[in-house]
Structure formats: C-alpha cells, structure tokens
mmCIF file of C-alpha atoms and ligand atoms in Angstrom:
data_model
loop_
_atom_site.group_PDB
_atom_site.id
_atom_site.type_symbol
_atom_site.label_atom_id
_atom_site.label_comp_id
_atom_site.label_asym_id
_atom_site.label_seq_id
_atom_site.Cartn_x
_atom_site.Cartn_y
_atom_site.Cartn_z
ATOM 1 C CA MET I 1 73.404 120.932 152.792
ATOM 2 C CA GLN I 2 73.275 122.275 148.641
ATOM 3 C CA ILE I 3 72.259 120.005 146.524
ATOM 4 C CA LYS I 4 73.418 119.795 142.977
ATOM 5 C CA ILE I 5 72.414 118.094 139.997
ATOM 6 C CA ALA I 6 74.384 116.300 137.055
ATOM 7 C CA PRO I 7 73.409 115.116 134.318
ATOM 8 C CA SER I 8 74.540 113.193 132.301
ATOM 9 C CA ILE I 9 75.293 113.332 128.886
ATOM 10 C CA LEU I 10 74.877 109.483 128.360
ATOM 11 C CA SER I 11 71.167 111.113 127.442
ATOM 12 C CA ALA I 12 72.799 113.415 124.950
ATOM 13 C CA ASP I 13 73.421 113.878 121.451
ATOM 14 C CA PHE I 14 76.864 112.131 120.791
ATOM 15 C CA SER I 15 77.028 114.129 117.280
ATOM 16 C CA ASN I 16 75.833 116.964 119.067
ATOM 17 C CA MET I 17 78.313 117.369 122.609
ATOM 18 C CA GLY I 18 79.318 120.108 123.151
ATOM 19 C CA GLU I 19 76.839 121.810 122.386
ATOM 20 C CA ALA I 20 75.361 119.485 124.516
ATOM 21 C CA VAL I 21 77.747 120.459 127.311
ATOM 22 C CA LYS I 22 77.426 124.370 126.748
ATOM 23 C CA LYS I 23 73.250 124.033 127.231
ATOM 24 C CA ILE I 24 72.755 121.406 130.602
ATOM 25 C CA GLU I 25 75.672 124.126 131.883
ATOM 26 C CA LYS I 26 73.306 127.277 131.079
ATOM 27 C CA CYS I 27 70.433 124.912 132.233
ATOM 28 C CA GLY I 28 71.769 125.389 136.371
ATOM 29 C CA ALA I 29 74.050 121.941 136.189
ATOM 30 C CA ASN I 30 76.646 121.563 138.714
ATOM 31 C CA LEU I 31 78.286 119.276 137.290
ATOM 32 C CA ILE I 32 78.991 117.253 134.595
ATOM 33 C CA HIS I 33 78.106 113.629 134.782
ATOM 34 C CA CYS I 34 79.767 111.115 132.236
ATOM 35 C CA ASP I 35 78.907 106.726 131.784
ATOM 36 C CA VAL I 36 82.033 105.542 131.214
ATOM 37 C CA MET I 37 81.474 102.069 129.693
ATOM 38 C CA ASP I 38 83.711 99.736 127.746
ATOM 39 C CA GLY I 39 81.395 96.243 126.993
ATOM 40 C CA SER I 40 82.530 94.461 129.456
ATOM 41 C CA PHE I 41 81.940 95.645 133.257
ATOM 42 C CA VAL I 42 78.612 96.220 131.219
ATOM 43 C CA GLU I 43 77.549 95.823 127.987
ATOM 44 C CA PRO I 44 77.628 98.792 125.698
ATOM 45 C CA ILE I 45 80.500 101.215 125.503
ATOM 46 C CA THR I 46 80.136 104.436 125.658
ATOM 47 C CA PHE I 47 82.982 106.768 125.475
ATOM 48 C CA GLY I 48 86.494 107.192 127.217
ATOM 49 C CA ALA I 49 89.295 109.350 128.313
ATOM 50 C CA GLN I 50 88.543 111.648 125.138
ATOM 51 C CA MET I 51 85.928 112.260 125.312
ATOM 52 C CA ILE I 52 86.885 114.363 129.060
ATOM 53 C CA LYS I 53 89.389 115.901 126.976
ATOM 54 C CA ASN I 54 87.444 117.059 124.313
ATOM 55 C CA ILE I 55 84.552 118.234 126.167
ATOM 56 C CA ARG I 56 87.003 119.794 129.103
ATOM 57 C CA PRO I 57 87.027 123.277 127.955
ATOM 58 C CA LEU I 58 83.446 123.793 126.798
ATOM 59 C CA THR I 59 82.464 123.764 130.555
ATOM 60 C CA ASN I 60 83.293 125.700 134.085
ATOM 61 C CA LEU I 61 81.542 123.170 135.646
ATOM 62 C CA PRO I 62 83.328 119.659 137.680
ATOM 63 C CA LEU I 63 83.772 116.934 135.479
ATOM 64 C CA ASP I 64 82.383 113.046 137.374
ATOM 65 C CA ALA I 65 83.717 110.190 135.062
ATOM 66 C CA HIS I 66 81.966 107.355 135.811
ATOM 67 C CA LEU I 67 83.532 104.209 135.570
ATOM 68 C CA MET I 68 81.918 101.417 135.205
ATOM 69 C CA VAL I 69 85.016 99.544 133.498
ATOM 70 C CA GLU I 70 86.318 96.305 134.536
ATOM 71 C CA HIS I 71 90.637 96.606 135.610
ATOM 72 C CA PRO I 72 90.014 100.538 136.495
ATOM 73 C CA LYS I 73 93.493 101.199 137.912
ATOM 74 C CA THR I 74 94.061 100.639 134.142
ATOM 75 C CA GLN I 75 92.490 104.248 133.099
ATOM 76 C CA ILE I 76 93.097 106.617 135.795
ATOM 77 C CA LYS I 77 95.893 108.571 134.352
ATOM 78 C CA PHE I 78 94.066 108.919 131.258
ATOM 79 C CA PHE I 79 90.840 110.427 132.669
ATOM 80 C CA ALA I 80 93.359 112.238 135.318
ATOM 81 C CA ASP I 81 95.514 113.156 132.309
ATOM 82 C CA ALA I 82 91.993 114.307 130.027
ATOM 83 C CA GLY I 83 90.810 116.294 133.174
ATOM 84 C CA ALA I 84 88.442 114.210 135.061
ATOM 85 C CA ASP I 85 87.593 116.636 139.005
ATOM 86 C CA ILE I 86 86.138 113.347 139.712
ATOM 87 C CA ILE I 87 87.027 110.081 139.143
ATOM 88 C CA THR I 88 84.517 106.841 140.907
ATOM 89 C CA VAL I 89 84.958 103.664 140.392
ATOM 90 C CA HIS I 90 82.527 100.447 141.246
ATOM 91 C CA TYR I 91 83.478 98.603 144.015
ATOM 92 C CA GLU I 92 82.255 95.361 142.147
ATOM 93 C CA ALA I 93 85.428 95.772 139.859
ATOM 94 C CA CYS I 94 87.704 96.235 142.397
ATOM 95 C CA LYS I 95 86.532 93.148 143.985
ATOM 96 C CA LYS I 96 87.139 90.504 141.656
ATOM 97 C CA ILE I 97 90.529 91.617 141.886
ATOM 98 C CA SER I 98 91.992 91.904 144.878
ATOM 99 C CA ASP I 99 90.467 92.875 148.369
ATOM 100 C CA THR I 100 92.518 95.722 149.046
ATOM 101 C CA TYR I 101 92.224 96.855 145.047
ATOM 102 C CA LEU I 102 89.603 99.713 145.996
ATOM 103 C CA GLU I 103 91.522 101.233 147.860
ATOM 104 C CA GLU I 104 94.290 101.516 146.063
ATOM 105 C CA THR I 105 93.092 102.366 143.075
ATOM 106 C CA LEU I 106 91.439 105.348 145.131
ATOM 107 C CA ARG I 107 94.316 105.880 146.624
ATOM 108 C CA LEU I 108 95.894 106.506 142.791
ATOM 109 C CA ILE I 109 93.064 108.770 141.622
ATOM 110 C CA LYS I 110 94.132 111.343 144.467
ATOM 111 C CA SER I 111 97.617 111.155 143.832
ATOM 112 C CA TYR I 112 96.431 113.164 140.386
ATOM 113 C CA GLY I 113 95.026 115.428 142.559
ATOM 114 C CA VAL I 114 91.836 114.685 141.455
ATOM 115 C CA LYS I 115 88.481 113.666 143.749
ATOM 116 C CA CYS I 116 87.333 110.029 143.769
ATOM 117 C CA GLY I 117 84.657 107.979 145.185
ATOM 118 C CA ALA I 118 83.211 104.985 145.255
ATOM 119 C CA VAL I 119 80.897 103.555 143.678
ATOM 120 C CA VAL I 120 78.578 100.347 144.555
ATOM 121 C CA ASN I 121 75.366 98.339 143.057
ATOM 122 C CA PRO I 122 71.720 98.172 144.017
ATOM 123 C CA ASP I 123 72.182 94.022 145.402
ATOM 124 C CA VAL I 124 75.575 95.511 147.042
ATOM 125 C CA PRO I 125 75.719 96.331 151.020
ATOM 126 C CA VAL I 126 76.765 100.210 151.581
ATOM 127 C CA GLU I 127 78.877 99.193 154.135
ATOM 128 C CA ASN I 128 81.009 96.866 151.965
ATOM 129 C CA ILE I 129 82.322 100.415 151.461
ATOM 130 C CA PHE I 130 82.304 101.542 154.549
ATOM 131 C CA PRO I 131 85.765 100.819 154.776
ATOM 132 C CA VAL I 132 87.316 103.221 152.201
ATOM 133 C CA PHE I 133 84.210 106.299 153.426
ATOM 134 C CA PRO I 134 87.885 108.792 154.429
ATOM 135 C CA LEU I 135 89.391 108.180 151.391
ATOM 136 C CA CYS I 136 86.900 109.311 149.078
ATOM 137 C CA ASP I 137 85.371 112.216 148.901
ATOM 138 C CA MET I 138 82.205 112.017 147.237
ATOM 139 C CA VAL I 139 80.313 108.169 147.394
ATOM 140 C CA VAL I 140 77.609 106.966 144.600
ATOM 141 C CA ILE I 141 74.725 104.777 145.227
ATOM 142 C CA MET I 142 73.359 103.189 142.060
ATOM 143 C CA SER I 143 69.767 103.436 142.015
ATOM 144 C CA VAL I 144 69.171 100.832 138.965
ATOM 145 C CA TYR I 145 72.229 98.780 137.334
ATOM 146 C CA PRO I 146 74.837 99.946 135.755
ATOM 147 C CA GLY I 147 74.480 100.071 131.256
ATOM 148 C CA TYR I 148 71.658 102.013 130.321
ATOM 149 C CA ALA I 149 70.166 105.262 130.781
ATOM 150 C CA GLY I 150 65.837 106.232 131.361
ATOM 151 C CA GLN I 151 65.978 103.068 133.622
ATOM 152 C CA LYS I 152 63.022 102.631 136.475
ATOM 153 C CA PHE I 153 64.742 104.167 140.118
ATOM 154 C CA ILE I 154 64.894 100.926 142.817
ATOM 155 C CA PRO I 155 63.251 102.458 146.407
ATOM 156 C CA GLU I 156 64.788 100.203 148.289
ATOM 157 C CA VAL I 157 67.972 101.224 147.973
ATOM 158 C CA LEU I 158 66.764 104.375 149.975
ATOM 159 C CA ASP I 159 68.335 102.792 153.301
ATOM 160 C CA LYS I 160 71.146 102.577 151.573
ATOM 161 C CA VAL I 161 71.437 106.602 151.202
ATOM 162 C CA LYS I 162 70.253 107.149 154.955
ATOM 163 C CA LYS I 163 72.615 104.537 155.594
ATOM 164 C CA ALA I 164 75.383 106.323 154.372
ATOM 165 C CA ARG I 165 74.579 109.671 155.720
ATOM 166 C CA GLU I 166 74.501 108.475 158.577
ATOM 167 C CA TYR I 167 77.526 106.716 158.748
ATOM 168 C CA ALA I 168 79.055 109.963 157.201
ATOM 169 C CA VAL I 169 78.376 111.903 160.170
ATOM 170 C CA ARG I 170 79.682 108.573 162.173
ATOM 171 C CA ILE I 171 83.056 109.750 161.326
ATOM 172 C CA GLY I 172 83.358 112.570 160.928
ATOM 173 C CA ARG I 173 82.680 114.375 157.675
ATOM 174 C CA PRO I 174 78.521 115.669 157.858
ATOM 175 C CA GLU I 175 78.943 117.062 154.700
ATOM 176 C CA MET I 176 80.440 114.492 152.431
ATOM 177 C CA ASP I 177 78.914 113.970 148.969
ATOM 178 C CA ILE I 178 76.507 111.087 148.248
ATOM 179 C CA GLU I 179 75.673 110.929 144.750
ATOM 180 C CA VAL I 180 72.013 108.456 143.697
ATOM 181 C CA ASP I 181 72.674 107.914 140.306
ATOM 182 C CA GLY I 182 70.175 105.961 138.171
ATOM 183 C CA GLY I 183 66.062 106.240 137.578
ATOM 184 C CA VAL I 184 65.926 109.777 139.211
ATOM 185 C CA THR I 185 62.835 112.208 138.581
ATOM 186 C CA GLU I 186 61.523 114.944 139.742
ATOM 187 C CA GLU I 187 58.970 113.151 141.183
ATOM 188 C CA ASN I 188 60.845 110.487 143.106
ATOM 189 C CA ALA I 189 64.003 113.364 144.154
ATOM 190 C CA LYS I 190 62.302 114.594 147.174
ATOM 191 C CA THR I 191 62.185 111.664 148.727
ATOM 192 C CA ILE I 192 65.874 111.022 147.687
ATOM 193 C CA LYS I 193 67.083 114.510 149.037
ATOM 194 C CA GLN I 194 65.296 113.046 152.050
ATOM 195 C CA ALA I 195 67.342 109.671 152.705
ATOM 196 C CA GLY I 196 70.400 112.763 152.731
ATOM 197 C CA ALA I 197 71.844 112.216 149.043
ATOM 198 C CA ASN I 198 73.373 115.441 148.371
ATOM 199 C CA ILE I 199 73.609 115.391 145.038
ATOM 200 C CA LEU I 200 71.193 113.789 142.142
ATOM 201 C CA VAL I 201 72.895 111.948 138.938
ATOM 202 C CA ALA I 202 69.639 113.040 136.358
ATOM 203 C CA GLY I 203 69.789 111.574 132.139
ATOM 204 C CA SER I 204 66.708 111.124 131.051
ATOM 205 C CA ALA I 205 65.097 113.356 132.913
ATOM 206 C CA VAL I 206 67.122 116.422 132.326
ATOM 207 C CA PHE I 207 67.961 115.251 128.361
ATOM 208 C CA LYS I 208 64.273 114.290 127.750
ATOM 209 C CA ALA I 209 62.590 117.661 129.269
ATOM 210 C CA GLN I 210 61.186 120.213 127.188
ATOM 211 C CA ASP I 211 62.284 122.573 129.515
ATOM 212 C CA ALA I 212 66.022 121.532 131.578
ATOM 213 C CA ALA I 213 66.551 124.763 132.762
ATOM 214 C CA ALA I 214 63.328 124.032 135.214
ATOM 215 C CA THR I 215 63.506 120.441 135.761
ATOM 216 C CA ILE I 216 67.372 120.927 137.151
ATOM 217 C CA ALA I 217 65.499 123.859 139.474
ATOM 218 C CA ASN I 218 62.595 121.416 140.895
ATOM 219 C CA LEU I 219 65.353 118.749 141.499
ATOM 220 C CA LYS I 220 66.967 120.809 143.515
ATOM 221 C CA ARG I 221 63.999 122.070 144.675
HETATM 222 C C1 DX5 N 301 73.802 104.489 134.678
HETATM 223 C C2 DX5 N 301 74.289 105.268 134.647
HETATM 224 C C3 DX5 N 301 73.521 106.732 135.492
HETATM 225 C C4 DX5 N 301 72.296 107.025 133.513
HETATM 226 C C5 DX5 N 301 71.494 107.589 134.707
HETATM 227 O O1 DX5 N 301 74.862 103.100 133.840
HETATM 228 O O2 DX5 N 301 75.607 104.708 135.322
HETATM 229 O O3 DX5 N 301 74.286 107.679 134.801
HETATM 230 O O4 DX5 N 301 72.695 107.696 133.074
HETATM 231 O O5 DX5 N 301 70.574 107.482 133.291
HETATM 232 P P1 DX5 N 301 69.092 108.255 133.911
HETATM 233 O O6 DX5 N 301 69.202 109.503 134.788
HETATM 234 O O7 DX5 N 301 67.878 108.244 132.684
HETATM 235 O O8 DX5 N 301 68.665 106.866 135.090
HETATM 236 ZN ZN1 ZN N 302 76.761 106.819 136.096
#
C-alpha cells in the first residue's frame, strides 16, 4: 500500500498558517492533518472550522480534520461546509453520550459527502470500534494521549494497529486507511508501517525538521 504522510498543522506557526500549508504541500505531504481541540475533551483549544475554510483554497491536498471535541455531531455541518475532506471523531467522546452516537455521527459525516473515521485513544481496545469499521473510510489509532504535540510514541499501540489491519482484511477492506497519530518519528515510522498503518501523522517531526522534504521522504520510505 502507498504510505501517506499527514503533517499536523498543530506544530506550525499559527501566525503564518497559509505559508506553512503551502510549504508542506511542496515538501511532499499527502494530507493536511488539522487538530481541532475544544478545551473540554482535551485541555487546549486550537481552532475550529474557520481555519479549514481559510486554508482550503491554499492547497490541493485533502484536509483531514481530527475532532478532539465533545458532542462532535454539533460540529459536522461546519467542518463539511468549510471543505474538510475527511472528518474523524473520537470513540470516547461519542460513547459518553450514547452507544449509538458514534455510528450516528459517522453517518452524518457521510451524508455531507465527506469521508469519515473513528479514533481510539491509546487505552481503548480497537475492538470497540470494530462494529463501525464497515462505515469508516479511515480508522485512527492514537499513539499518544490527545492534547499536545511533541509527546513520546506509546509502542503498545502497535498491536492495535496490527489488529485493525487484520480486521480490515477480514471484512473485505484490505486497503482501508489506517492512520497512526502521535509521536511518529523517522526512527519509529518503519515499525508503524510494518504493523499495518498506511497514513502517518507527523507534527513535530515535520515542522521541527531542518529539511521538511527530506523528513517526509524518509517517513514514507
Ligand atoms: C495530538 C494530536 C496529534 C499531534 C501530533 O493530540 O492529535 O495530531 O499533534 O503531533 P506529534 O507528531 O508532534 O506527536
Ligand atoms: Zn491529530
């Protein structure tokens, strides 16, 4: 499978976001990962749909909106209208509301013609989202606890990545997108890919690099 790199703009300079987005596109990024935090599901507040709307005309790359928010259903309309290409929501935020909220949210995302995905935190078994795999265009395995860039990769999640790929194969979706988010580096990328991930989010690794193009190429390789 083709390996795709999704730099997270959380690590960009927010006062210069347009330039950052254009630069990572030139450097070989495949998607732009947009970390949306609400100050409640996670402590920090980052940005909302307006950021997606403003960067949409600046790049041809798909915008991957990772919603770390409570009550994600209330936000879908705004992110879809703003031009997100894929919207992912957390199992944990949905589960707090009801057992059916995750599925309802994924269906709502799809109703806008936008791709959808479910995200699990490091301490949540990936089996918990198996029931929604058939609905998902992508599943996201968090390899750090959400909230901050620059944290250390939690290697225990590799087993979940393996299980996710095996399950995708079992349900006849061998090419399903499996994204790993958090603490990805040039050093650990290989084991993450071997476990079965095909999309790697990289915030600090790309934005702190001297040569972002070389880092993206190394992460892919
Ligand atoms: C964590 C975010 C990640 C993070 C990635 O809450 O969802 O996307 O910004 O940043 P690095 O690659 O620095 O861990
Ligand atoms: Zn993220």
